[in-house]
mmCIF file of C-alpha atoms in Angstrom:
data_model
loop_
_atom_site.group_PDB
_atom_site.id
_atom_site.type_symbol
_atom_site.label_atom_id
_atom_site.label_comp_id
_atom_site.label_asym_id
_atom_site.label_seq_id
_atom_site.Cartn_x
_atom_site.Cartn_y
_atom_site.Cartn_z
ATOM 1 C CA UNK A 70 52.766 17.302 72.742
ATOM 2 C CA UNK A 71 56.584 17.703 73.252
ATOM 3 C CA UNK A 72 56.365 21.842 73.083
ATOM 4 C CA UNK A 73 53.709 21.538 75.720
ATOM 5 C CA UNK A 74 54.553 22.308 79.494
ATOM 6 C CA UNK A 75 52.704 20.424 82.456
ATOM 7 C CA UNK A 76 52.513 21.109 86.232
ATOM 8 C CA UNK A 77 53.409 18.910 88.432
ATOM 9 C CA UNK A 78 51.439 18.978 91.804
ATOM 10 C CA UNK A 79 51.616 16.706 95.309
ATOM 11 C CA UNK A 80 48.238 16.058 96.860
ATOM 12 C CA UNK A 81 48.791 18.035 100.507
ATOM 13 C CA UNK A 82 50.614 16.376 103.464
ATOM 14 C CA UNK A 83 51.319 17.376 107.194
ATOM 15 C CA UNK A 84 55.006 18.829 108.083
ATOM 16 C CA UNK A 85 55.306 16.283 110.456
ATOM 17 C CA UNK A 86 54.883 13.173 107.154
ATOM 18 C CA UNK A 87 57.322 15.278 105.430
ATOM 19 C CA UNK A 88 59.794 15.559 108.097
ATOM 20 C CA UNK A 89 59.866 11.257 108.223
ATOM 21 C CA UNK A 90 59.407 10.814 104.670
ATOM 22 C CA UNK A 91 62.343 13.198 102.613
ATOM 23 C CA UNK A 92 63.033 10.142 100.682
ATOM 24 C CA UNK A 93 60.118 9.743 99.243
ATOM 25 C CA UNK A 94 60.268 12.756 97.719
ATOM 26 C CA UNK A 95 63.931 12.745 96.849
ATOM 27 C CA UNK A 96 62.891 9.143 95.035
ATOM 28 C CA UNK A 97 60.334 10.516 93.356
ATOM 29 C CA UNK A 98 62.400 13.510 91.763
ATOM 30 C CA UNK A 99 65.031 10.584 90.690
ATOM 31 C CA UNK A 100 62.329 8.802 88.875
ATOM 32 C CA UNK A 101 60.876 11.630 87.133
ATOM 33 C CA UNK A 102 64.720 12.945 85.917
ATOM 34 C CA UNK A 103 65.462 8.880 84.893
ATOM 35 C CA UNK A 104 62.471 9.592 82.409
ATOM 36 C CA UNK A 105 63.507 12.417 81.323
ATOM 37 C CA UNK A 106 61.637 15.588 82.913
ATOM 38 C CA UNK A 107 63.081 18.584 83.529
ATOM 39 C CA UNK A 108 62.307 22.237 83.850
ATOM 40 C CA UNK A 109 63.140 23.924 80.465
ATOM 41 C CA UNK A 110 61.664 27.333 80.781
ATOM 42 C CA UNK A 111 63.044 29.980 83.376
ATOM 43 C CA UNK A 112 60.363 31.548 83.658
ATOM 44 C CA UNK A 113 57.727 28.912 85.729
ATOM 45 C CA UNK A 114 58.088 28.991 89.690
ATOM 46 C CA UNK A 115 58.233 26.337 92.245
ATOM 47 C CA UNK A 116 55.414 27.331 94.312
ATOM 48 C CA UNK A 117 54.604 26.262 98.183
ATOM 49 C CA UNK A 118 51.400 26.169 100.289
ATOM 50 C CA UNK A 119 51.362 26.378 103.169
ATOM 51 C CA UNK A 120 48.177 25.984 105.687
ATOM 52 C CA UNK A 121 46.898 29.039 107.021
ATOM 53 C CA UNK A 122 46.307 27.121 110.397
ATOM 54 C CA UNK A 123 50.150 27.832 111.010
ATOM 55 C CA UNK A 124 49.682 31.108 111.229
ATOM 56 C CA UNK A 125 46.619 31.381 113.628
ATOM 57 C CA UNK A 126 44.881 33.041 111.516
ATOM 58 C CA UNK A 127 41.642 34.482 112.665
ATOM 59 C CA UNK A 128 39.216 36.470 110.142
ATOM 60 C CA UNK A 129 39.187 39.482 112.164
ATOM 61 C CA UNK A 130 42.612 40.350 112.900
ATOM 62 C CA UNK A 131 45.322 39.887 110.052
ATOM 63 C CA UNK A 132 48.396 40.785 112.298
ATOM 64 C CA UNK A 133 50.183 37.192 111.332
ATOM 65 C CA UNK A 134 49.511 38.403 107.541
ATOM 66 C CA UNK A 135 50.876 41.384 108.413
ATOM 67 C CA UNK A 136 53.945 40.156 109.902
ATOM 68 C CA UNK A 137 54.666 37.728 107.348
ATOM 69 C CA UNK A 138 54.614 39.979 104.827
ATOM 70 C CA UNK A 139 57.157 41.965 106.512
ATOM 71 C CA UNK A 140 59.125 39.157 108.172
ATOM 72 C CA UNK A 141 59.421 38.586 103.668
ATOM 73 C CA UNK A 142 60.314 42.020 102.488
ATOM 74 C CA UNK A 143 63.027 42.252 105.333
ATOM 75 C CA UNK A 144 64.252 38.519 104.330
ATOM 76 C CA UNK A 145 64.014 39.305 100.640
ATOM 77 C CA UNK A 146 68.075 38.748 99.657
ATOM 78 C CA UNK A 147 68.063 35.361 101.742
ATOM 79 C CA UNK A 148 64.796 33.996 99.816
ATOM 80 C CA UNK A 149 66.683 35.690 96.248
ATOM 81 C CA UNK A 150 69.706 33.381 96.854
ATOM 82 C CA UNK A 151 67.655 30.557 98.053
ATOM 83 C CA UNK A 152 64.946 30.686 95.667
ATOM 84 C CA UNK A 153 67.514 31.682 92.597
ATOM 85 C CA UNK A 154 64.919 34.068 91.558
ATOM 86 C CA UNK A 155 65.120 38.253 91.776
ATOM 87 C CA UNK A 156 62.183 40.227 92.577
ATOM 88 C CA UNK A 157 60.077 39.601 89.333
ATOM 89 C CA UNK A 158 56.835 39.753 88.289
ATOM 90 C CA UNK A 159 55.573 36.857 89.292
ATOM 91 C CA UNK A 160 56.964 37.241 92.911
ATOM 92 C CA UNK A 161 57.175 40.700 93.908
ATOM 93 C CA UNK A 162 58.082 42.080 97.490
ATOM 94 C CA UNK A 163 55.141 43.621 98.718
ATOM 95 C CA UNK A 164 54.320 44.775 102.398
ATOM 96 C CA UNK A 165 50.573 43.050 103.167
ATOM 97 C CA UNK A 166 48.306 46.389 102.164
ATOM 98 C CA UNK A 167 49.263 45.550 98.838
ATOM 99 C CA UNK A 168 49.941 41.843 98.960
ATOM 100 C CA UNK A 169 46.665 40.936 100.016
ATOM 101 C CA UNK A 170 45.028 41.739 96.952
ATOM 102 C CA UNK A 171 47.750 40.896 94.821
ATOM 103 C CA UNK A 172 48.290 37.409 93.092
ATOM 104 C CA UNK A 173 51.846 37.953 91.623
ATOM 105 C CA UNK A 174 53.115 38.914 95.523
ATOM 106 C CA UNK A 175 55.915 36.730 96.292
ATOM 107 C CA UNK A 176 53.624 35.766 99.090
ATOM 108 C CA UNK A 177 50.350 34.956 98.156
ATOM 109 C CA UNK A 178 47.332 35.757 100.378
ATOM 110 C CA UNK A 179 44.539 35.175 97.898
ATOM 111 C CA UNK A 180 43.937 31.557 98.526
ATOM 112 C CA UNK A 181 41.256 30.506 101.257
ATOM 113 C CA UNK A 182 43.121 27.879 103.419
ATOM 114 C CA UNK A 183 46.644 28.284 102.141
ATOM 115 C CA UNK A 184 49.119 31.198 102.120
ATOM 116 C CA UNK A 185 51.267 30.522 98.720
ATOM 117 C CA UNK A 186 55.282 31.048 98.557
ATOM 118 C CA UNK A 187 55.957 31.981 94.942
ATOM 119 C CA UNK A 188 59.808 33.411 94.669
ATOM 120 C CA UNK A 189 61.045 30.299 93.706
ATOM 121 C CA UNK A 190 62.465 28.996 90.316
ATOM 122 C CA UNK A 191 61.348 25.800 89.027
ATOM 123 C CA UNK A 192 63.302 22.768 90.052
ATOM 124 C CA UNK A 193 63.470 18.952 89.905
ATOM 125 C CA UNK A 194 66.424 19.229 92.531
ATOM 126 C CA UNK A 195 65.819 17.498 95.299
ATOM 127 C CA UNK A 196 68.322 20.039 97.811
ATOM 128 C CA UNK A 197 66.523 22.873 96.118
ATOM 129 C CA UNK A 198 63.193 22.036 97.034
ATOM 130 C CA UNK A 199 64.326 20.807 100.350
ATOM 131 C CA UNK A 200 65.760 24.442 101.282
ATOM 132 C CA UNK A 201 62.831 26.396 99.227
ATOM 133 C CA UNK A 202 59.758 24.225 102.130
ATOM 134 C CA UNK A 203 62.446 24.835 104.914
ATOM 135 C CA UNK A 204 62.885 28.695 104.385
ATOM 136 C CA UNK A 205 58.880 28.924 104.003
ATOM 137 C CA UNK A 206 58.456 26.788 107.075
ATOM 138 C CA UNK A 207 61.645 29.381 109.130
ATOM 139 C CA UNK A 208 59.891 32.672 107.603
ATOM 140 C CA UNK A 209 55.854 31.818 109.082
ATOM 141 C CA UNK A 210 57.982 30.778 112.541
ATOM 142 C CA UNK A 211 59.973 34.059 112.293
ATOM 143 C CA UNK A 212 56.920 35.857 111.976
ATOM 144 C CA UNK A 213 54.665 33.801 114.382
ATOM 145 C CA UNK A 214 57.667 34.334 116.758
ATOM 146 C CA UNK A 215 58.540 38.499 116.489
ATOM 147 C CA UNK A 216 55.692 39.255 115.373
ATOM 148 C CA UNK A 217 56.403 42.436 113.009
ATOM 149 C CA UNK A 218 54.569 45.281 112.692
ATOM 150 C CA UNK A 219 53.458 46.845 109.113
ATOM 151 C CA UNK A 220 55.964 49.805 110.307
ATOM 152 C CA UNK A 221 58.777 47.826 111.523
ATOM 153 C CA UNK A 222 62.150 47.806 109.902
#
């Protein structure tokens, strides 16, 4: 069982729990490393979900996907240093036409109620984790707020 790997996944919870409640997760990562867990292959990704809701996402217009996508691509060293992960292929920079149908885009579209941040490296660090949500959470407001267009550079 030791050369096995396992995922470790939180059940979902509003911004506004996490914003009162850091410590609970930054407890939770201290109790894991006291027993020993750690990430041991470079290759797995911290991955984030965020609600579509966020985005005001309505079926017939994908603008907000659209923007995001770009709002990504343009951000793409900031998320690198952040998420201590280069464009690879399990995270690659894609502008929405070819995000949306494309699991290994650094952001995910596929899912039905969540849109998926995955240009992160796996971490137990709480700091790391902590900046990885917050830079998800400042890229949908970026795009929410200018609103960029699949042209736009």
């Amino acid at each position: 069982l030791d050369s096995y790997g396992m995922e470790f996944v939180t059940a979902p919870f509003q911004w506004k729990w996490l914003g009162h409640n850091w410590c609970v997760v930054e407890q939770l990562l201290k109790i894991i490393w006291k027993y020993g867990f750690n990430v041991t292959k470079q290759r797995t990704g911290l991955h984030i979900h965020f609600s579509r809701d966020w985005l005001d996402y309505v079926v017939e217009d994908e603008s907000q996907f659209y923007s995001l996508a770009r709002c990504s691509v343009l951000n793409r060293d900031l998320i690198e240093v952040v998420g201590r992960r280069s464009n690879c292929s399990h995270a690659k920079f894609l502008e929405y036409d070819e995000a949306k149908t494309e699991k290994n885009s650094a952001v995910n579209f596929l899912h039905a109620d969540t849109i998926e941040f995955r240009s992160f490296k796996s971490t137990t660090d709480f700091d790391d984790i902590k900046d990885a949500i917050n830079l998800c959470r400042c890229l949908i407001e970026e795009s929410r707020r200018k609103k960029y267009g699949s042209n736009e550079v």
